[in-house]
Amino acid sequence: MNKLTTQEIVDLSREYTFFSWSVQGQVNPIPVGKAEGIFFWDTDGKRYYDFSSQLMNTNIGHQHPKVVKAIQEQAAQICFVHPGNTTEVRARLGKKLAEVAPGNLKKTFFALGGAEANENAIKLARFYTGRHKILARYRSYHGATHGSIALTGDYRRLAVEPAMPGTVHFLDPFCYRCPFGQKKETCHRECISHLEEVIHYEGPDKIAAIIMEGVVGSNGLIVPPDDYWPRVREICDKYGILLISDEVMSGWGRTGKWFAVDNWGVVPDMITTAKGITSGYVPLGAVIVSEPIAKFFDDKYLYAGLTYNGHALALAAALATIEVYEEDRLIENAAKVGQYLGRRLEEIKARHPSVGDVRYIGLFSALELVMNREPKEPFDPPVMAEVGKVLKENGLFTFIMAKKDMGTIVFVVPPLCITESQLDEGLALVEKGLEVADKQVK
Ligand SMILES: Cc1ncc(COP(=O)(O)O)c(C=O)c1O
């Protein structure tokens, strides 16, 4: 077969395939030819620092030989079995997930990605509690399928409403832009009393579950105050509401712990996850549920199923990926280099007037850019487009949010195998982008 040229790859992809979340005529994809560790190269050989781990999922870095080999070996042995049958890899991975998940989280339902994991978590919560409402937060993303987009609080839900009925949203603990008008010194955790008030109005005995991202990702990297998760756990216990942590983005070492909730010692009733579970090498999602929920279904029919529930290739990738987290000590590295990253981001904020806030936990971080430090106005989207262009030209790929009503934010979410010196090299490129924004500060 003749190799396609770089231009042909881009042109044919644009003509015959849809790209997500974009005006199709405006997409400008990088044709990627190879990748290794924290880098990828386009088909012309230009190298990029991957500062968003692609879509915050290639946590172990690109093309780790152990995971590639595990996929190859599984493919040679058996790719697929009926989801009602099982495989050695399913047995091993199920047990492993129970080991790394917190507390009494024990039994896993496999799906293909984050949205499907959340869809199934909602179903399980409704069956288990016999209640139907689900509470979620406004600054959240839980996936693009019908139910998951209903849970999603952000603008992406609005385009497809009316979506699944029975979801109710509440406000976030977003300290930089506190929705309750508080500052650190005046805060009484109005976000917590607000949640309890919403529960009262909605009827505690009607609410099956509260779902929250462990740490909010694409909606602005919002790290909650330390007592937030424990206090939500208490509220859930008080009213018999299940607590679901969506760890699709915040799980798998991203925050310096296996799961974000581990930072606060909280055991949710379910964890939903995807992305880092296989580092993106093969699609996989999972809902890990507590022992009581697992037991509940021992004598009840589980109305949930997918042809690809327990796909052997994906499970082999997951098992090998988890072993890489352990053997390469990537979670420890995320915690250690994450501390360094935090210090570096604070320095950068001090140097660049366009940086209003820096938020970080482990290797999960973002710089919120503002036209002015008071009243913290976001930049116009063209300014952020220019920042993005400069980063790309300089060989740095990352996720940038550029929405006037959501904030203008540059994410720094590199693979967990990054070293401090690689981080410095990439941050130097980020600073070149910030210089563009600095000139627009008013
Ligand atoms: C927190 C969170 N939940 C769910 C999803 C949806 O996952 P997927 O795109 O695999 O369906 C995402 C995707 O970015 C996410 O960040």
Short mmCIF file of C-alpha atoms and ligand atoms in Angstrom, two decimals:
data_model
loop_
_atom_site.label_atom_id
_atom_site.label_comp_id
_atom_site.label_asym_id
_atom_site.label_seq_id
_atom_site.Cartn_x
_atom_site.Cartn_y
_atom_site.Cartn_z
CA MET A 1 0.00 0.00 0.00
CA ASN A 2 1.28 3.47 -0.91
CA LYS A 3 1.94 5.72 2.06
CA LEU A 4 -0.26 8.80 2.21
CA THR A 5 1.42 12.18 2.32
CA THR A 6 0.91 14.42 5.34
CA GLN A 7 -1.47 16.59 3.35
CA GLU A 8 -3.47 13.58 2.15
CA ILE A 9 -3.86 12.30 5.71
CA VAL A 10 -5.27 15.64 6.83
CA ASP A 11 -7.45 16.20 3.76
CA LEU A 12 -8.99 12.71 3.69
CA SER A 13 -9.58 12.74 7.44
CA ARG A 14 -11.33 16.09 7.17
CA GLU A 15 -13.40 15.07 4.15
CA TYR A 16 -14.54 11.65 5.36
CA THR A 17 -14.53 11.76 9.18
CA PHE A 18 -16.14 13.97 11.82
CA PHE A 19 -14.02 15.58 14.55
CA SER A 20 -15.54 16.01 18.01
CA TRP A 21 -16.62 19.32 19.56
CA SER A 22 -15.72 21.49 16.57
CA VAL A 23 -16.99 23.33 13.55
CA GLN A 24 -15.94 20.80 10.92
CA GLY A 25 -14.67 23.35 8.42
CA GLN A 26 -12.30 24.81 11.02
CA VAL A 27 -10.53 21.72 12.33
CA ASN A 28 -6.79 21.60 12.03
CA PRO A 29 -5.63 18.18 13.26
CA ILE A 30 -1.98 17.28 13.75
CA PRO A 31 -1.28 14.11 11.73
CA VAL A 32 0.56 12.04 14.30
CA GLY A 33 3.13 9.53 13.08
CA LYS A 34 4.81 8.26 16.20
CA ALA A 35 5.03 8.81 19.93
CA GLU A 36 7.19 7.84 22.86
CA GLY A 37 7.10 8.79 26.55
CA ILE A 38 6.06 12.42 26.89
CA PHE A 39 6.59 13.22 23.19
CA PHE A 40 4.83 12.67 19.89
CA TRP A 41 5.89 13.54 16.36
CA ASP A 42 3.84 14.60 13.37
CA THR A 43 4.22 12.78 10.07
CA ASP A 44 6.78 15.37 8.94
CA GLY A 45 8.91 14.62 11.99
CA LYS A 46 8.12 17.70 14.10
CA ARG A 47 8.29 16.85 17.80
CA TYR A 48 5.74 17.97 20.40
CA TYR A 49 5.82 17.93 24.20
CA ASP A 50 2.52 16.29 25.11
CA PHE A 51 1.38 18.57 27.94
CA SER A 52 -2.18 17.25 28.04
CA SER A 53 -1.34 13.52 27.81
CA GLN A 54 -3.44 13.70 24.61
CA LEU A 55 -6.92 13.89 26.17
CA MET A 56 -5.68 13.60 29.77
CA ASN A 57 -5.46 9.85 29.33
CA THR A 58 -1.98 8.66 28.26
CA ASN A 59 -0.91 8.76 31.91
CA ILE A 60 1.96 6.27 31.59
CA GLY A 61 3.29 8.05 28.50
CA HIS A 62 3.20 6.89 24.91
CA GLN A 63 3.96 3.41 23.62
CA HIS A 64 5.13 1.82 26.83
CA PRO A 65 6.65 -1.49 25.64
CA LYS A 66 5.07 -3.53 28.42
CA VAL A 67 1.54 -2.50 27.51
CA VAL A 68 2.16 -2.80 23.76
CA LYS A 69 3.47 -6.33 24.35
CA ALA A 70 0.51 -7.28 26.55
CA ILE A 71 -1.92 -6.15 23.83
CA GLN A 72 0.03 -8.06 21.16
CA GLU A 73 0.12 -11.22 23.27
CA GLN A 74 -3.57 -11.00 24.10
CA ALA A 75 -4.41 -10.41 20.42
CA ALA A 76 -2.42 -13.50 19.47
CA GLN A 77 -4.15 -15.57 22.15
CA ILE A 78 -7.77 -14.39 21.97
CA CYS A 79 -9.24 -10.98 21.11
CA PHE A 80 -12.84 -11.42 22.06
CA VAL A 81 -15.17 -13.72 23.93
CA HIS A 82 -18.94 -13.45 24.55
CA PRO A 83 -19.43 -11.09 27.54
CA GLY A 84 -21.22 -13.90 29.38
CA ASN A 85 -18.07 -16.01 29.17
CA THR A 86 -14.82 -15.06 30.81
CA THR A 87 -11.06 -14.99 30.37
CA GLU A 88 -8.00 -15.21 32.56
CA VAL A 89 -7.35 -11.52 32.07
CA ARG A 90 -10.87 -10.64 33.26
CA ALA A 91 -10.36 -12.67 36.43
CA ARG A 92 -6.99 -11.07 37.13
CA LEU A 93 -8.02 -7.50 36.37
CA GLY A 94 -11.24 -7.71 38.40
CA LYS A 95 -9.22 -8.71 41.47
CA LYS A 96 -6.56 -6.09 40.81
CA LEU A 97 -9.12 -3.29 40.57
CA ALA A 98 -10.54 -4.28 43.95
CA GLU A 99 -6.99 -4.04 45.36
CA VAL A 100 -6.20 -0.56 44.08
CA ALA A 101 -9.67 0.96 44.60
CA PRO A 102 -10.29 2.48 48.04
CA GLY A 103 -12.15 0.85 50.95
CA ASN A 104 -14.83 -1.71 50.19
CA LEU A 105 -15.03 -1.01 46.46
CA LYS A 106 -14.94 -4.49 45.07
CA LYS A 107 -16.84 -5.44 41.95
CA THR A 108 -16.48 -3.96 38.48
CA PHE A 109 -18.79 -3.54 35.52
CA PHE A 110 -16.75 -2.97 32.35
CA ALA A 111 -17.72 -0.50 29.65
CA LEU A 112 -15.87 1.13 26.78
CA GLY A 113 -15.27 4.66 28.01
CA GLY A 114 -16.15 7.27 30.58
CA ALA A 115 -19.61 8.13 29.30
CA GLU A 116 -20.71 4.50 29.27
CA ALA A 117 -19.28 4.00 32.75
CA ASN A 118 -21.41 6.89 34.03
CA GLU A 119 -24.51 5.67 32.19
CA ASN A 120 -24.21 2.33 33.95
CA ALA A 121 -23.39 3.85 37.32
CA ILE A 122 -26.65 5.81 37.20
CA LYS A 123 -28.59 2.66 36.37
CA LEU A 124 -27.00 0.74 39.23
CA ALA A 125 -27.67 3.60 41.64
CA ARG A 126 -31.32 3.76 40.62
CA PHE A 127 -31.83 -0.01 40.93
CA TYR A 128 -30.04 -0.15 44.28
CA THR A 129 -31.81 2.77 45.94
CA GLY A 130 -35.18 2.61 44.20
CA ARG A 131 -34.87 6.40 43.83
CA HIS A 132 -34.44 8.24 40.56
CA LYS A 133 -32.89 11.72 40.91
CA ILE A 134 -29.18 12.29 40.37
CA LEU A 135 -27.38 15.41 41.58
CA ALA A 136 -24.34 16.68 39.70
CA ARG A 137 -22.43 19.94 39.57
CA TYR A 138 -22.55 22.74 37.02
CA ARG A 139 -18.84 22.88 36.29
CA SER A 140 -18.63 19.25 35.30
CA TYR A 141 -18.24 16.99 32.31
CA HIS A 142 -19.42 13.39 32.56
CA GLY A 143 -19.54 12.31 28.91
CA ALA A 144 -21.47 12.89 25.71
CA THR A 145 -24.06 10.09 25.65
CA HIS A 146 -27.69 10.85 26.48
CA GLY A 147 -27.53 10.22 30.24
CA SER A 148 -23.95 11.36 30.76
CA ILE A 149 -24.51 14.64 28.99
CA ALA A 150 -27.54 15.19 31.22
CA LEU A 151 -25.22 14.83 34.22
CA THR A 152 -22.74 17.20 32.62
CA GLY A 153 -23.24 20.70 33.95
CA ASP A 154 -21.40 22.70 31.33
CA TYR A 155 -22.47 24.26 28.02
CA ARG A 156 -22.19 20.96 26.16
CA ARG A 157 -25.44 19.79 27.81
CA LEU A 158 -27.42 22.80 26.62
CA ALA A 159 -27.08 21.90 22.96
CA VAL A 160 -28.78 18.52 23.37
CA GLU A 161 -31.48 19.23 25.94
CA PRO A 162 -33.95 17.87 26.82
CA ALA A 163 -31.67 15.01 27.84
CA MET A 164 -32.28 12.34 30.51
CA PRO A 165 -34.87 13.57 33.04
CA GLY A 166 -34.19 13.51 36.78
CA THR A 167 -30.82 15.27 36.93
CA VAL A 168 -30.41 18.34 39.11
CA HIS A 169 -27.32 20.54 39.22
CA PHE A 170 -25.71 22.40 42.08
CA LEU A 171 -22.84 24.90 42.40
CA ASP A 172 -19.15 24.10 42.72
CA PRO A 173 -16.56 24.82 45.40
CA PHE A 174 -14.72 27.09 42.97
CA CYS A 175 -12.69 29.28 45.33
CA TYR A 176 -11.08 31.53 42.67
CA ARG A 177 -14.53 32.58 41.47
CA CYS A 178 -16.62 31.65 44.50
CA PRO A 179 -20.27 31.45 43.36
CA PHE A 180 -21.26 32.56 46.88
CA GLY A 181 -19.14 35.71 46.77
CA GLN A 182 -16.79 34.53 49.53
CA LYS A 183 -13.06 34.72 49.98
CA LYS A 184 -10.86 32.22 51.82
CA GLU A 185 -11.03 34.36 54.98
CA THR A 186 -14.83 34.76 54.93
CA CYS A 187 -15.81 31.30 53.69
CA HIS A 188 -18.24 29.23 55.79
CA ARG A 189 -18.41 26.46 53.19
CA GLU A 190 -21.52 27.97 51.68
CA CYS A 191 -21.02 25.39 48.91
CA ILE A 192 -21.83 22.65 51.43
CA SER A 193 -24.89 24.36 52.93
CA HIS A 194 -26.08 25.10 49.38
CA LEU A 195 -25.85 21.38 48.51
CA GLU A 196 -27.85 20.43 51.58
CA GLU A 197 -30.47 23.03 50.72
CA VAL A 198 -30.78 21.67 47.17
CA ILE A 199 -31.22 18.17 48.65
CA HIS A 200 -34.06 19.42 50.84
CA TYR A 201 -35.88 21.10 47.97
CA GLU A 202 -35.45 18.08 45.70
CA GLY A 203 -36.54 15.59 48.37
CA PRO A 204 -33.80 13.50 50.01
CA ASP A 205 -35.78 10.29 49.54
CA LYS A 206 -36.02 10.92 45.80
CA ILE A 207 -32.25 11.23 45.28
CA ALA A 208 -30.37 8.10 44.25
CA ALA A 209 -26.87 9.55 43.96
CA ILE A 210 -24.58 12.54 43.85
CA ILE A 211 -21.93 12.31 41.15
CA MET A 212 -18.87 14.57 41.21
CA GLU A 213 -15.53 14.51 39.43
CA GLY A 214 -12.81 13.62 41.95
CA VAL A 215 -11.15 16.86 40.89
CA VAL A 216 -12.92 18.85 38.18
CA GLY A 217 -10.92 18.53 34.98
CA SER A 218 -11.95 20.11 31.71
CA ASN A 219 -14.18 22.68 33.39
CA GLY A 220 -11.23 24.49 34.88
CA LEU A 221 -9.19 22.19 37.09
CA ILE A 222 -11.00 22.91 40.32
CA VAL A 223 -9.35 21.40 43.39
CA PRO A 224 -11.88 21.38 46.25
CA PRO A 225 -11.03 22.52 49.79
CA ASP A 226 -9.71 19.63 51.91
CA ASP A 227 -12.92 19.12 53.89
CA TYR A 228 -15.24 19.24 50.87
CA TRP A 229 -15.32 15.56 49.87
CA PRO A 230 -15.53 14.33 53.50
CA ARG A 231 -18.45 16.68 54.15
CA VAL A 232 -20.30 15.57 51.02
CA ARG A 233 -19.74 11.98 52.15
CA GLU A 234 -21.36 12.85 55.52
CA ILE A 235 -24.35 14.43 53.80
CA CYS A 236 -24.79 11.36 51.58
CA ASP A 237 -24.69 9.08 54.62
CA LYS A 238 -27.21 11.26 56.43
CA TYR A 239 -29.79 10.94 53.63
CA GLY A 240 -28.99 7.48 52.27
CA ILE A 241 -27.76 8.94 48.98
CA LEU A 242 -25.02 7.12 47.05
CA LEU A 243 -21.81 9.00 46.33
CA ILE A 244 -20.21 8.44 42.92
CA SER A 245 -16.74 9.73 42.17
CA ASP A 246 -16.19 10.22 38.45
CA GLU A 247 -12.46 9.50 38.27
CA VAL A 248 -12.34 9.30 34.48
CA MET A 249 -9.84 12.15 34.34
CA SER A 250 -8.69 12.50 37.96
CA GLY A 251 -7.94 8.81 38.56
CA TRP A 252 -4.91 6.62 37.91
CA GLY A 253 -2.19 8.62 39.61
CA ARG A 254 -3.09 11.92 38.03
CA THR A 255 -3.38 13.67 41.41
CA GLY A 256 -0.48 11.79 43.01
CA LYS A 257 -2.76 9.05 44.40
CA TRP A 258 -4.50 6.14 42.71
CA PHE A 259 -7.77 8.08 42.76
CA ALA A 260 -8.44 11.71 43.60
CA VAL A 261 -10.71 10.80 46.53
CA ASP A 262 -7.71 9.07 48.15
CA ASN A 263 -6.30 12.56 48.79
CA TRP A 264 -9.08 13.09 51.31
CA GLY A 265 -9.51 9.55 52.62
CA VAL A 266 -13.05 9.33 51.25
CA VAL A 267 -14.56 6.05 50.08
CA PRO A 268 -17.37 6.68 47.59
CA ASP A 269 -20.02 4.04 46.87
CA MET A 270 -18.91 3.82 43.26
CA ILE A 271 -15.98 4.98 41.19
CA THR A 272 -16.45 5.44 37.48
CA THR A 273 -13.31 5.49 35.41
CA ALA A 274 -11.81 5.16 31.92
CA LYS A 275 -8.87 7.03 30.28
CA GLY A 276 -5.85 6.21 32.50
CA ILE A 277 -7.10 2.69 33.24
CA THR A 278 -5.47 1.66 29.95
CA SER A 279 -3.64 4.93 29.39
CA GLY A 280 -5.79 5.15 26.28
CA TYR A 281 -3.99 2.32 24.49
CA VAL A 282 -7.32 0.47 24.05
CA PRO A 283 -10.73 1.95 24.98
CA LEU A 284 -12.06 0.84 28.36
CA GLY A 285 -14.41 2.20 31.01
CA ALA A 286 -15.32 0.76 34.38
CA VAL A 287 -17.75 1.18 37.27
CA ILE A 288 -16.31 -0.16 40.51
CA VAL A 289 -18.98 -0.60 43.18
CA SER A 290 -18.95 -1.18 46.93
CA GLU A 291 -19.50 -4.59 48.46
CA PRO A 292 -23.13 -3.89 49.54
CA ILE A 293 -24.05 -2.77 46.02
CA ALA A 294 -22.30 -5.81 44.55
CA LYS A 295 -24.19 -8.12 46.94
CA PHE A 296 -27.53 -6.50 46.12
CA PHE A 297 -27.29 -7.90 42.61
CA ASP A 298 -26.47 -11.43 43.81
CA ASP A 299 -30.15 -12.31 43.66
CA LYS A 300 -31.39 -9.61 41.32
CA TYR A 301 -31.26 -9.30 37.57
CA LEU A 302 -28.67 -6.79 36.35
CA TYR A 303 -30.35 -4.80 33.60
CA ALA A 304 -27.09 -3.67 32.01
CA GLY A 305 -25.06 -5.05 29.17
CA LEU A 306 -22.75 -4.29 26.30
CA THR A 307 -21.33 -6.52 23.58
CA TYR A 308 -17.91 -5.25 24.58
CA ASN A 309 -18.35 -5.69 28.33
CA GLY A 310 -14.99 -7.21 29.27
CA HIS A 311 -13.21 -7.00 25.90
CA ALA A 312 -10.06 -9.07 26.31
CA LEU A 313 -7.73 -6.67 24.47
CA ALA A 314 -8.83 -3.75 26.62
CA LEU A 315 -8.54 -5.75 29.83
CA ALA A 316 -5.04 -6.91 28.91
CA ALA A 317 -4.07 -3.31 28.29
CA ALA A 318 -5.53 -2.30 31.67
CA LEU A 319 -3.79 -5.03 33.64
CA ALA A 320 -0.43 -4.19 32.07
CA THR A 321 -1.01 -0.45 32.56
CA ILE A 322 -1.71 -0.93 36.26
CA GLU A 323 1.49 -2.96 36.56
CA VAL A 324 3.37 -0.11 34.89
CA TYR A 325 1.98 2.37 37.45
CA GLU A 326 3.36 0.11 40.15
CA GLU A 327 6.67 -1.03 38.65
CA ASP A 328 7.69 2.37 37.27
CA ARG A 329 6.49 4.08 40.48
CA LEU A 330 4.54 6.56 38.40
CA ILE A 331 2.11 7.56 41.12
CA GLU A 332 5.00 8.40 43.44
CA ASN A 333 6.58 10.34 40.57
CA ALA A 334 3.34 12.27 39.98
CA ALA A 335 3.26 13.24 43.67
CA LYS A 336 6.94 14.28 43.71
CA VAL A 337 7.17 16.08 40.36
CA GLY A 338 3.70 17.47 41.12
CA GLN A 339 5.09 19.35 44.14
CA TYR A 340 7.80 20.80 41.93
CA LEU A 341 5.19 21.72 39.30
CA GLY A 342 3.19 23.60 41.93
CA ARG A 343 6.24 25.68 42.90
CA ARG A 344 7.05 26.40 39.25
CA LEU A 345 3.46 27.47 38.49
CA GLU A 346 3.48 29.90 41.42
CA GLU A 347 6.73 31.43 40.08
CA ILE A 348 5.22 31.71 36.62
CA LYS A 349 2.14 33.41 38.04
CA ALA A 350 4.35 35.93 39.82
CA ARG A 351 6.16 36.73 36.53
CA HIS A 352 3.22 36.94 34.13
CA PRO A 353 0.47 39.53 34.68
CA SER A 354 -1.92 37.51 32.47
CA VAL A 355 -1.96 34.63 34.95
CA GLY A 356 -4.79 35.19 37.43
CA ASP A 357 -4.68 31.84 39.18
CA VAL A 358 -2.77 28.57 39.14
CA ARG A 359 -4.43 25.38 40.36
CA TYR A 360 -2.66 22.10 40.82
CA ILE A 361 -2.67 18.72 42.52
CA GLY A 362 -0.17 16.06 41.48
CA LEU A 363 0.39 16.41 37.75
CA PHE A 364 -3.10 17.81 37.21
CA SER A 365 -2.83 21.57 36.77
CA ALA A 366 -3.95 24.68 34.95
CA LEU A 367 -3.20 28.36 34.60
CA GLU A 368 -6.27 30.60 34.44
CA LEU A 369 -5.50 33.61 32.26
CA VAL A 370 -7.28 36.92 32.84
CA MET A 371 -7.29 40.30 31.16
CA ASN A 372 -7.04 41.86 34.60
CA ARG A 373 -6.47 40.41 38.06
CA GLU A 374 -9.59 42.31 39.17
CA PRO A 375 -12.34 41.79 38.13
CA LYS A 376 -10.74 38.68 36.58
CA GLU A 377 -12.17 39.06 33.07
CA PRO A 378 -11.31 36.21 30.72
CA PHE A 379 -9.57 36.99 27.44
CA ASP A 380 -11.40 37.10 24.14
CA PRO A 381 -11.17 33.75 22.31
CA PRO A 382 -8.88 35.15 19.52
CA VAL A 383 -6.22 35.95 22.15
CA MET A 384 -6.33 32.35 23.35
CA ALA A 385 -6.21 31.13 19.76
CA GLU A 386 -2.99 33.11 19.36
CA VAL A 387 -1.59 31.65 22.61
CA GLY A 388 -2.41 28.17 21.28
CA LYS A 389 -0.79 28.92 17.95
CA VAL A 390 2.45 30.03 19.61
CA LEU A 391 2.54 26.89 21.77
CA LYS A 392 1.97 24.67 18.75
CA GLU A 393 4.62 26.47 16.67
CA ASN A 394 7.06 25.98 19.52
CA GLY A 395 6.33 22.26 19.70
CA LEU A 396 4.02 22.07 22.71
CA PHE A 397 0.60 20.44 22.57
CA THR A 398 -1.95 21.04 25.29
CA PHE A 399 -5.61 21.59 26.10
CA ILE A 400 -6.79 25.19 26.17
CA MET A 401 -10.22 26.34 27.28
CA ALA A 402 -11.23 29.57 25.61
CA LYS A 403 -14.78 30.38 26.62
CA LYS A 404 -15.77 33.83 27.79
CA ASP A 405 -18.36 32.43 30.23
CA MET A 406 -16.21 29.54 31.52
CA GLY A 407 -12.74 31.09 31.64
CA THR A 408 -9.59 31.14 29.57
CA ILE A 409 -7.38 28.38 30.81
CA VAL A 410 -4.17 26.62 29.76
CA PHE A 411 -3.85 23.07 31.12
CA VAL A 412 -0.59 21.40 32.14
CA VAL A 413 -1.35 17.69 32.46
CA PRO A 414 1.71 15.78 31.23
CA PRO A 415 2.24 12.01 31.35
CA LEU A 416 3.17 10.83 34.85
CA CYS A 417 6.61 9.64 33.69
CA ILE A 418 7.81 13.23 33.14
CA THR A 419 11.03 14.37 34.83
CA GLU A 420 11.61 17.76 36.44
CA SER A 421 13.92 18.84 33.63
CA GLN A 422 11.42 17.83 30.93
CA LEU A 423 8.80 19.76 32.86
CA ASP A 424 11.06 22.82 32.89
CA GLU A 425 11.61 22.55 29.13
CA GLY A 426 7.88 22.38 28.47
CA LEU A 427 7.05 25.17 30.91
CA ALA A 428 9.56 27.43 29.15
CA LEU A 429 7.44 26.92 26.00
CA VAL A 430 4.24 27.60 27.94
CA GLU A 431 5.79 30.92 29.03
CA LYS A 432 6.28 31.90 25.38
CA GLY A 433 2.51 31.56 24.98
CA LEU A 434 1.89 33.57 28.12
CA GLU A 435 3.94 36.46 26.71
CA VAL A 436 1.26 36.81 24.03
CA ALA A 437 -1.45 37.09 26.69
CA ASP A 438 0.67 39.44 28.87
CA LYS A 439 0.63 42.03 26.07
CA GLN A 440 -3.21 42.03 26.13
CA VAL A 441 -3.54 42.64 29.89
CA LYS A 442 -5.66 45.74 30.54
C1 LIG B 1 -14.59 13.52 34.19
C2 LIG B 1 -14.99 12.86 32.91
N1 LIG B 1 -16.01 11.99 32.90
C3 LIG B 1 -16.40 11.37 31.78
C4 LIG B 1 -15.77 11.61 30.58
C5 LIG B 1 -16.24 10.92 29.34
O1 LIG B 1 -15.34 9.95 28.96
P1 LIG B 1 -15.36 9.36 27.46
O2 LIG B 1 -14.97 10.47 26.57
O3 LIG B 1 -14.37 8.23 27.52
O4 LIG B 1 -16.74 8.88 27.21
C6 LIG B 1 -14.70 12.50 30.53
C7 LIG B 1 -14.00 12.78 29.27
O5 LIG B 1 -13.23 13.69 29.13
C8 LIG B 1 -14.30 13.15 31.72
O6 LIG B 1 -13.29 14.01 31.75
#
